[in-house]
Amino acid sequence: MNYPVWDVPVIGSGLVIAIIAVIHILISHFAIGGGLFLAMTETKALREGRRDWLDRLRKHSKFFLVLTGVYGAMTGVGIWFSIGLANPEGTSTLIHNFVFAWAAEWVVFLVELSLAAAYYYTWGRIPDKTHEKIGWLYAFTSFLTLFIINGILTFKLTPGPEWLALAGTGREAEAFFQAFFNDGFWPSLGLRSLACVSLAGIWSLVFFSRIDRETDGEVKIQLIRWSAKWLLPAFLLMPFFFAWYLLMVPGEHRDLMTLGMSTIGSGAFTQVTRMALITLMTTATIGLVTYFLAWLNPRDFSFGHGVSLLFLALIATAGAEGTREMLRKPFVVSGYLYSNSNRLADVPRKNAEGYLARSPWNPDRGDRPTVRTGERMFQGQCLSCHTVDGYRSMRKLLHGRDGKAIGNILQMLHENAPDSPYRKFMPPLVGTPAEIEALRQYLDILVNGKLTSPIVDPSAKAVPDSVKVDTLAAPAIDTAKKDSAAPAVRDTSRSTAPAAKDSARI
Amino acid sequence: MTDPIHILPALDPLPIPAPVALFKFLHHLTLGLHFGALQLLLGGLVLATIWNIVGHASGSRSAIGASGTVAKKLTIVTTYVVNFGVPPLLFAQILYGQALYTSSVLIGAWWIAVVFLILIAYALLYRMTTLADAGRPWWHWGVVSFTLLALVGRVFSTNMTLMLTPEVWSTMYASNPSGTDLPPTDPTMWPRFAVMFLGAFSLGALGTSLWSHLSSVADDARVFLRRWSAISAIVFLPLLGAAGSWALDSQPESVRAALMGGTGATLAYAWVGSIALAFVAALALLATSRSRSALAPILGSVAGTTAIGLWTVLRDMVRDLTLAPKGLDVWATPVATNWVVVGIFLFSLVAGLVLLGWLVSVVARATPLEKNHV
Ligand code: HEM
């Protein structure tokens, strides 16, 4: 445990990210598709002399400016804050790798926002041609932001052999471009672009639904139909890009999905499959609603209809992003960093010297592990995906198991055998036998209120906090403890960073 | 107490992808812009809110006009406060991640709350603009918005000082892993907070006086805006100087000693000098409040910008001086540069600036807004 783990009761830190991210994606993808929407619609209106469209478009661009400039920007900052809290190690990895991609993203975003503001404030105040140009530049820069962030996001699932070969050598930056233009890059860019275009259509339907059907019926029909058309590309091309995307998903991650598919019959399908199905079904519903309510009856298309579409889009987005996140389990960066911040390469070392050996958060430094160590093990290695009582509740999942059964599960998690059913979605549990025993006792007390089976390893006399330590005191002989007392191991300063890297390479 | 070296998380095994000096340069540049925009926002918000109260209480058209002029600019200023905040955070995470991620988690609930506080404060600024356009009082929203932003500032100052004190982390985490406590304050926290906020009421006020030159501002409102910005600056500049010296005094002995000699001292005196210059500009602004001359506002803004830039460098020196003996020597961070990537970024920066320049020229040539277009 290198960084402290942020403990968010009930919902868990992962869900904090998820909630902010889904809102952000709904808005930011609209900003991207919407840039194109504004530019194309203005060009069309100018070419076809539809002055009445322009007036609507001007108002639309105000809505746009506030939605993206305020809510889009702030939720974006929100995702960043939340990933830094929920997973500092993973955030640090991504930022070390891609800091200049992010910095460039920022430059582009700054220009994009300024273009959006100028676009709105100069309607009718500068020559049409110049205004149109600002619109197209806006469309271009907003697409560029997608292009850049897409490289960083896809890297996590498919970092690629070139980067992975250099990981841990200190030369990772040499593989920057392979890491950025990874296998998932193009199919994902395709999928996201289609989502952007559809969201632009959906948000525009919401916006134009408010045009009065009595006084402006004709404009309403035209604009609703025009907006509805924006959903078409997605329905035609999504399947193709989705198949391509799946093809690029590394085998062991795809298994998670096929595992789910094959068990649908028994009703036990995995969360990934469930999420993917939700996306599929809501997307289909969006298509039907758009066709029947917007395309066939544009005049009667109401604000309520628009909002329902938006709500469906929210679910589809949540499903799609959830699928993407779940597919990556148990990794943050596939093949490099587990969701619980253990690096794949560090597992043997941590098993030998102890999970908490170099940790600044070791509560039993220099002493034998106690239940307090067990709590740290839980916080450090389980809390990133589980909570105590809420989302993926540990109490619920372990309900009915006594201390011995808990010990068996932990042993399976620790061994992480190739045929272990847990391997596909849970990272290996690392640590010395004494630390794992401490975790077992902690969980036993957590779930059953007391120790329900005898202490297993006499060398790791972990005791509950409430029990007086002296009464159980025994000579500490476990290796974890001795190692953690050895200066060379305990030293986490910068001066030993190269040494740490050496051991990581082994 | 354990040896301080063992209380920092281990360095990320990936080296940083450009020299420390480049990151520092980019960090200071963008953080200076963040602080500049921030002082304009906070100063403008407080002044405009007070003027709105006074205006609606006394029926003074000039006060209401001046308050509206400033209030309507605050949404766009906030856009830049937020956007100029992003890169320094990115670069601070690169350079000081071991300390910064940790302190952020330790106040996690507050840190994430910042996002929502800003969102609400921001939305209120839009609400104020709408009310100001309609000529209705909006100061109550100004009060709420400022309170939320002050809380945001408090969280930032807490985090930026908590990251300097690894010795308290372990106890903090043991007592509250959810980060819902704002820690017992570091002695350097309030003075730093004070410098930012007193700077807003003085340097930020001088900045708002620039808006008196917008063509849309009525004569009486312009005079009001200039006079009261100047008075605010005259009152608060001496306090700002005092807060600076308080911030220095509150530092641990070793940091203070190091700052008092060499570069630190030079920068500190330059900071005092720029504040003195800003004071002169404020007096000139008061004396010329009836004139249309932009000289005093420009001089004040230049002095203010200089002071903000110097402060940015000084507080960074404090950070390095504090953290180095605790095991984080930023200059020793392993570096492995990919210059092609750095080059692409620098190119994007230049291209972006050129585009912004073009955009400014287009907007400047736009025909004035007709009333019905608002
Ligand atoms: C709009 C509301 C905001 C307010 C009132 C605010 C206020 C402050 C204050 C008072 C400080 C100085 C802390 C100190 O040294 O004592 C600060 C520093 C900082 N702020 Fe902001 N801030 C705001 C928004 C943001 C946002 C949205 C970001 C980033 C996304 C940001 C990034 C930073 C960074 C990176 C620093 C200091 C970095 C360093 O020391 O390296 N700020 N802010």
XYZ file of C-alpha atoms and ligand atoms in Angstrom, chain A residues 73-74 77-78 80-81, chain B residues 27-28 31 34-35 38-39 41-42 77-79 81-93 96 100 111 114-115 117-119 121-122 146 148-161 163 188-197 311-312 315-316 319, ligand 1:
115
model
C -15.479 21.375 -18.134
C -16.270 20.961 -14.453
C -12.118 18.218 -13.785
C -14.317 16.096 -11.524
C -9.658 13.815 -12.843
C -10.048 14.678 -9.159
C 3.903 25.013 -13.925
C 4.810 28.556 -12.882
C -0.220 28.769 -12.155
C -4.572 30.755 -12.610
C -3.774 33.082 -9.726
C -8.499 33.968 -9.526
C -7.743 37.341 -7.992
C -12.684 36.706 -9.956
C -12.654 36.960 -6.168
C -13.263 34.928 -15.826
C -14.306 31.767 -13.999
C -13.915 29.798 -17.205
C -9.742 30.365 -13.522
C -10.800 26.767 -13.974
C -8.927 26.239 -17.213
C -5.719 27.808 -16.024
C -5.969 25.638 -12.917
C -5.722 22.445 -14.932
C -2.118 22.468 -16.206
C -0.481 23.463 -12.914
C -2.291 20.608 -11.217
C -1.091 18.265 -13.934
C 2.511 19.412 -13.543
C 2.311 19.442 -9.751
C 1.129 15.833 -9.884
C 5.165 16.228 -6.371
C 0.060 15.688 -3.544
C -11.254 17.582 -2.389
C -14.464 21.304 -4.584
C -15.800 20.300 -7.985
C -18.792 23.834 -4.955
C -17.263 25.444 -8.024
C -20.095 24.156 -10.198
C -20.746 29.006 -7.589
C -20.371 29.123 -11.365
C -18.295 34.113 -2.838
C -18.558 28.826 -1.771
C -15.441 30.052 -3.563
C -13.840 31.049 -0.263
C -14.434 27.513 0.949
C -12.839 26.202 -2.241
C -9.846 28.431 -1.549
C -9.655 27.110 1.981
C -9.566 23.542 0.677
C -6.858 24.416 -1.834
C -4.720 26.160 0.766
C -5.216 23.201 3.093
C -4.158 20.698 0.478
C -1.145 22.704 -0.652
C 0.107 22.967 2.933
C 1.238 18.093 1.172
C 1.367 28.320 7.273
C -2.147 27.691 5.930
C -4.046 30.832 6.957
C -1.292 33.280 5.996
C -1.165 31.736 2.508
C -4.924 31.877 2.252
C -4.772 35.499 3.404
C -2.291 36.430 0.694
C -4.579 35.020 -2.001
C -7.699 36.755 -0.714
C 4.415 35.093 -5.284
C 4.000 32.025 -7.475
C 5.600 29.715 -2.696
C 7.201 27.136 -4.946
C 7.588 23.925 -1.112
C -12.843 28.494 -9.097
C -12.498 28.203 -7.924
C -11.068 28.098 -7.430
C -10.571 28.751 -6.377
C -11.331 29.719 -5.482
C -9.186 28.372 -6.245
C -8.371 28.842 -5.249
C -7.043 28.530 -5.103
C -6.186 29.006 -4.057
C -6.619 29.945 -2.924
C -4.969 28.481 -4.241
C -3.723 28.766 -3.407
C -3.407 27.741 -2.396
C -2.244 28.184 -1.538
O -1.146 28.243 -2.001
O -2.481 28.481 -0.369
C -5.054 27.666 -5.408
C -4.007 26.947 -5.928
C -4.145 26.063 -6.960
N -5.287 25.837 -7.722
Fe -7.012 26.807 -7.607
N -8.867 27.505 -7.225
C -9.995 27.277 -7.977
C -10.125 26.414 -9.031
C -9.135 25.550 -9.442
C -9.301 24.470 -10.374
C -10.608 24.083 -11.045
C -8.078 23.863 -10.496
C -7.649 22.685 -11.317
C -8.313 21.970 -12.089
C -7.161 24.567 -9.660
C -5.829 24.258 -9.523
C -4.982 24.835 -8.608
C -3.617 24.439 -8.434
C -2.935 23.353 -9.239
C -3.089 25.205 -7.389
C -1.701 25.212 -6.763
C -0.758 24.307 -7.345
C 0.572 24.295 -6.726
O 0.817 24.834 -5.640
O 1.399 23.702 -7.393
N -7.829 25.583 -9.030
N -6.324 27.710 -5.926
